[in-house]
Structures are given as structure tokens and as C-alpha cells.
Amino acid sequence: MTEEPEEAAEPVKVQKKSLSIKQILIFGGIILVLAGGGFFTYTKFFAKHEEGKESKESAKDTGHKDKKPAEQILIPIEPLIVNLTDKSRFMKISLQLEVGDKKHEDIVKEKMPLLRDAIIMLLTSKSYETISGSDGKMQLKDEVLSRLNQALGKEIILNVYFTELMVQ
């Protein structure tokens, strides 16, 4: 008489552990921190190194060696006070013009009355609504730059900086 073990007939149950929400959040946080650290390391150390290689290679291709960047030349324009198209509103503005070359500085200073006139004509055509807000000021800056280069007949002025701007 052989007896069969009763325990062998029952299947063995294996319990599966499931991840709790807390564990998932911890693992996700660790992954985000590692990814952020990797991105920071790449941009901080490797991206600048690659940009330097590209600029040196382009300098070799064009035959230029590391030239010093052109000196920034700023020409101030005395404050202007103009009426806006709105009733009883006016604007006070001071500007500085950036030019890229010393010979251009002389041209701009010589043509200053023409440039001031171009700015005044542009500003007096504006209303408070069109220049309020950062978008309006950026558009005004672009329009001033365009008008001044148009008045000079060539692209001499590289940028326009508002050093004072008041609307009342």
C-alpha cells in the first residue's frame, strides 16, 4: 500500500508583489533627477565645448583667425518729448543707437537732425494703446530701427536701446 502525499496534489500559490503608488512616485522622482542631472552636465560642459569647435572650424574654413569682436559703439540721442495721437497724452523717450564701426559713428552724428526727425514723426503717429505692453514696445523698437536705417539709406544702426521711456 502506497500512500500518495496529499500536499503534492495542491498547486503551489506564488504571491506577486505589486508596486505601491508611493514606490512608483519615488522611482519616477529618481529617474527625473538623474535625467535632469544628465541634461545639466551635457549643457554645462559638453555643449559649450562643441560650440567652440564649430566656431574654430568655421574660422578655419573662412581663413579668419580668432578676431576680437567689434567694439560696441553706442550713440546717445537726447530725450525727446512728443504728443501721442490720444488727447492729452505725451511720451518722453531717450535712446541709444548701436553702430558697428567707428566710421559709422561719424555718419550717424552728422545725420542726427535727420534721425531725430524720423523718430519724432514715428512717435507722433502712435497711440497709447499701440505702445503699451511689452509687445508694443518691442514693435516700436523694431520700427524705430527700420526707420533710422531707411533714413540713412543703408543698414548702419545695429540696434536701438530705450534708456528712458515714459508715457503720461
CSV table of C-alpha atoms in Angstrom, one decimal:
chain,number,residue,atom,x,y,z
A,1,MET,CA,0.0,0.0,0.0
A,2,THR,CA,1.4,3.2,-1.1
A,3,GLU,CA,0.1,6.4,0.1
A,4,GLU,CA,0.2,9.4,-2.0
A,5,PRO,CA,1.1,12.6,-0.3
A,6,GLU,CA,-1.9,14.9,-0.1
A,7,GLU,CA,0.1,18.0,-0.3
A,8,ALA,CA,1.5,17.3,-3.7
A,9,ALA,CA,-1.9,17.4,-5.3
A,10,GLU,CA,-2.5,21.0,-4.3
A,11,PRO,CA,-0.9,23.7,-6.6
A,12,VAL,CA,1.6,26.0,-5.0
A,13,LYS,CA,0.4,29.6,-4.8
A,14,VAL,CA,3.0,32.3,-5.5
A,15,GLN,CA,2.2,35.7,-4.3
A,16,LYS,CA,3.1,38.6,-6.6
A,17,LYS,CA,4.2,41.8,-5.0
A,18,SER,CA,2.7,44.9,-6.7
A,19,LEU,CA,4.3,48.3,-6.5
A,20,SER,CA,2.5,50.8,-4.4
A,21,ILE,CA,1.9,54.3,-5.6
A,22,LYS,CA,4.5,55.6,-3.2
A,23,GLN,CA,7.2,53.4,-4.7
A,24,ILE,CA,6.2,54.4,-8.2
A,25,LEU,CA,6.5,58.1,-7.3
A,26,ILE,CA,9.9,57.5,-5.7
A,27,PHE,CA,11.2,55.7,-8.7
A,28,GLY,CA,9.8,58.3,-11.0
A,29,GLY,CA,11.4,61.1,-9.0
A,30,ILE,CA,14.8,59.3,-9.1
A,31,ILE,CA,14.5,59.0,-12.9
A,32,LEU,CA,13.7,62.7,-13.2
A,33,VAL,CA,16.6,63.7,-11.0
A,34,LEU,CA,19.0,61.6,-13.0
A,35,ALA,CA,17.7,62.8,-16.3
A,36,GLY,CA,17.9,66.5,-15.1
A,37,GLY,CA,21.5,65.9,-13.9
A,38,GLY,CA,22.5,64.4,-17.2
A,39,PHE,CA,21.0,67.3,-19.2
A,40,PHE,CA,22.7,69.8,-16.9
A,41,THR,CA,26.0,68.1,-17.2
A,42,TYR,CA,25.7,67.9,-21.0
A,43,THR,CA,24.7,71.6,-21.5
A,44,LYS,CA,27.2,72.9,-18.9
A,45,PHE,CA,30.3,71.0,-20.0
A,46,PHE,CA,29.9,69.4,-23.4
A,47,ALA,CA,27.6,71.8,-25.4
A,48,LYS,CA,30.0,74.8,-25.0
A,49,HIS,CA,32.9,72.6,-26.0
A,50,GLU,CA,31.1,71.6,-29.2
A,51,GLU,CA,30.2,75.2,-30.0
A,52,GLY,CA,33.8,76.2,-29.6
A,53,LYS,CA,34.8,73.5,-32.1
A,54,GLU,CA,32.3,74.7,-34.6
A,55,SER,CA,33.4,78.3,-34.4
A,56,LYS,CA,37.0,77.4,-34.7
A,57,GLU,CA,36.2,75.2,-37.7
A,58,SER,CA,34.2,77.9,-39.4
A,59,ALA,CA,37.1,80.3,-38.7
A,60,LYS,CA,39.5,77.9,-40.4
A,61,ASP,CA,37.1,77.4,-43.3
A,62,THR,CA,36.8,81.2,-43.9
A,63,GLY,CA,40.5,81.8,-43.3
A,64,HIS,CA,39.9,84.1,-40.3
A,65,LYS,CA,41.6,83.5,-37.1
A,66,ASP,CA,40.1,84.4,-33.7
A,67,LYS,CA,39.3,88.0,-34.3
A,68,LYS,CA,38.3,90.2,-31.4
A,69,PRO,CA,34.6,91.0,-31.6
A,70,ALA,CA,33.9,94.5,-32.8
A,71,GLU,CA,33.7,97.1,-30.1
A,72,GLN,CA,30.1,98.1,-29.3
A,73,ILE,CA,29.7,101.8,-30.1
A,74,LEU,CA,26.6,103.5,-28.5
A,75,ILE,CA,25.5,106.9,-29.6
A,76,PRO,CA,23.0,108.6,-27.3
A,77,ILE,CA,20.1,110.6,-28.5
A,78,GLU,CA,18.9,113.4,-26.2
A,79,PRO,CA,15.5,112.9,-24.7
A,80,LEU,CA,12.5,113.6,-26.9
A,81,ILE,CA,9.1,114.7,-25.7
A,82,VAL,CA,6.3,114.1,-28.2
A,83,ASN,CA,2.5,114.2,-28.3
A,84,LEU,CA,0.7,110.9,-29.0
A,85,THR,CA,-2.4,110.7,-31.1
A,86,ASP,CA,-4.5,110.3,-27.9
A,87,LYS,CA,-5.8,113.6,-26.5
A,88,SER,CA,-3.6,115.0,-23.7
A,89,ARG,CA,-1.1,112.1,-23.8
A,90,PHE,CA,2.6,112.5,-24.4
A,91,MET,CA,5.8,110.4,-24.3
A,92,LYS,CA,9.3,111.1,-23.2
A,93,ILE,CA,11.9,108.8,-24.6
A,94,SER,CA,15.7,108.6,-24.6
A,95,LEU,CA,17.5,106.3,-26.9
A,96,GLN,CA,21.0,104.9,-27.6
A,97,LEU,CA,21.9,103.7,-31.1
A,98,GLU,CA,24.4,100.9,-31.6
A,99,VAL,CA,26.6,101.0,-34.6
A,100,GLY,CA,29.3,98.5,-35.6
A,101,ASP,CA,32.1,100.7,-36.8
A,102,LYS,CA,33.8,104.0,-35.9
A,103,LYS,CA,33.3,105.5,-39.4
A,104,HIS,CA,29.5,104.8,-39.0
A,105,GLU,CA,29.5,106.7,-35.7
A,106,ASP,CA,30.6,109.8,-37.6
A,107,ILE,CA,27.9,109.3,-40.2
A,108,VAL,CA,25.2,108.9,-37.5
A,109,LYS,CA,26.4,112.0,-35.6
A,110,GLU,CA,26.4,114.0,-38.8
A,111,LYS,CA,22.8,112.9,-39.7
A,112,MET,CA,21.5,113.3,-36.2
A,113,PRO,CA,18.8,116.0,-37.1
A,114,LEU,CA,17.5,113.7,-39.8
A,115,LEU,CA,17.4,110.8,-37.4
A,116,ARG,CA,15.6,112.8,-34.6
A,117,ASP,CA,13.1,113.9,-37.2
A,118,ALA,CA,12.4,110.3,-38.3
A,119,ILE,CA,11.9,109.3,-34.6
A,120,ILE,CA,9.6,112.2,-33.9
A,121,MET,CA,7.5,111.5,-37.0
A,122,LEU,CA,7.1,107.9,-36.0
A,123,LEU,CA,6.3,108.5,-32.3
A,124,THR,CA,3.7,111.2,-33.0
A,125,SER,CA,1.8,108.7,-35.2
A,126,LYS,CA,1.4,106.3,-32.2
A,127,SER,CA,-1.3,106.0,-29.6
A,128,TYR,CA,-1.0,104.9,-26.1
A,129,GLU,CA,-2.8,101.6,-26.9
A,130,THR,CA,-0.2,100.7,-29.6
A,131,ILE,CA,2.9,101.2,-27.3
A,132,SER,CA,1.5,99.9,-24.0
A,133,GLY,CA,2.7,96.4,-23.1
A,134,SER,CA,5.9,94.7,-23.9
A,135,ASP,CA,4.8,93.6,-27.4
A,136,GLY,CA,4.0,97.2,-28.3
A,137,LYS,CA,7.4,98.4,-27.0
A,138,MET,CA,9.3,95.7,-29.0
A,139,GLN,CA,7.3,96.6,-32.1
A,140,LEU,CA,8.2,100.3,-31.6
A,141,LYS,CA,11.8,99.4,-31.1
A,142,ASP,CA,11.8,97.5,-34.4
A,143,GLU,CA,10.0,100.3,-36.2
A,144,VAL,CA,12.5,102.9,-34.9
A,145,LEU,CA,15.4,100.8,-36.1
A,146,SER,CA,13.9,100.3,-39.5
A,147,ARG,CA,13.0,104.0,-39.9
A,148,LEU,CA,16.5,105.1,-38.9
A,149,ASN,CA,18.3,102.8,-41.3
A,150,GLN,CA,15.9,103.8,-44.0
A,151,ALA,CA,16.7,107.5,-43.3
A,152,LEU,CA,20.4,106.7,-43.5
A,153,GLY,CA,20.0,104.8,-46.8
A,154,LYS,CA,21.8,101.7,-45.5
A,155,GLU,CA,22.0,99.3,-42.6
A,156,ILE,CA,24.3,101.3,-40.3
A,157,ILE,CA,22.4,101.0,-37.0
A,158,LEU,CA,22.5,97.5,-35.5
A,159,ASN,CA,20.2,98.0,-32.5
A,160,VAL,CA,18.2,100.6,-30.7
A,161,TYR,CA,18.1,100.7,-26.9
A,162,PHE,CA,15.4,102.6,-24.9
A,163,THR,CA,17.2,104.2,-21.9
A,164,GLU,CA,14.1,106.1,-20.8
A,165,LEU,CA,10.5,105.7,-21.7
A,166,MET,CA,7.6,107.5,-20.0
A,167,VAL,CA,4.1,107.9,-21.2
A,168,GLN,CA,1.6,110.2,-19.5
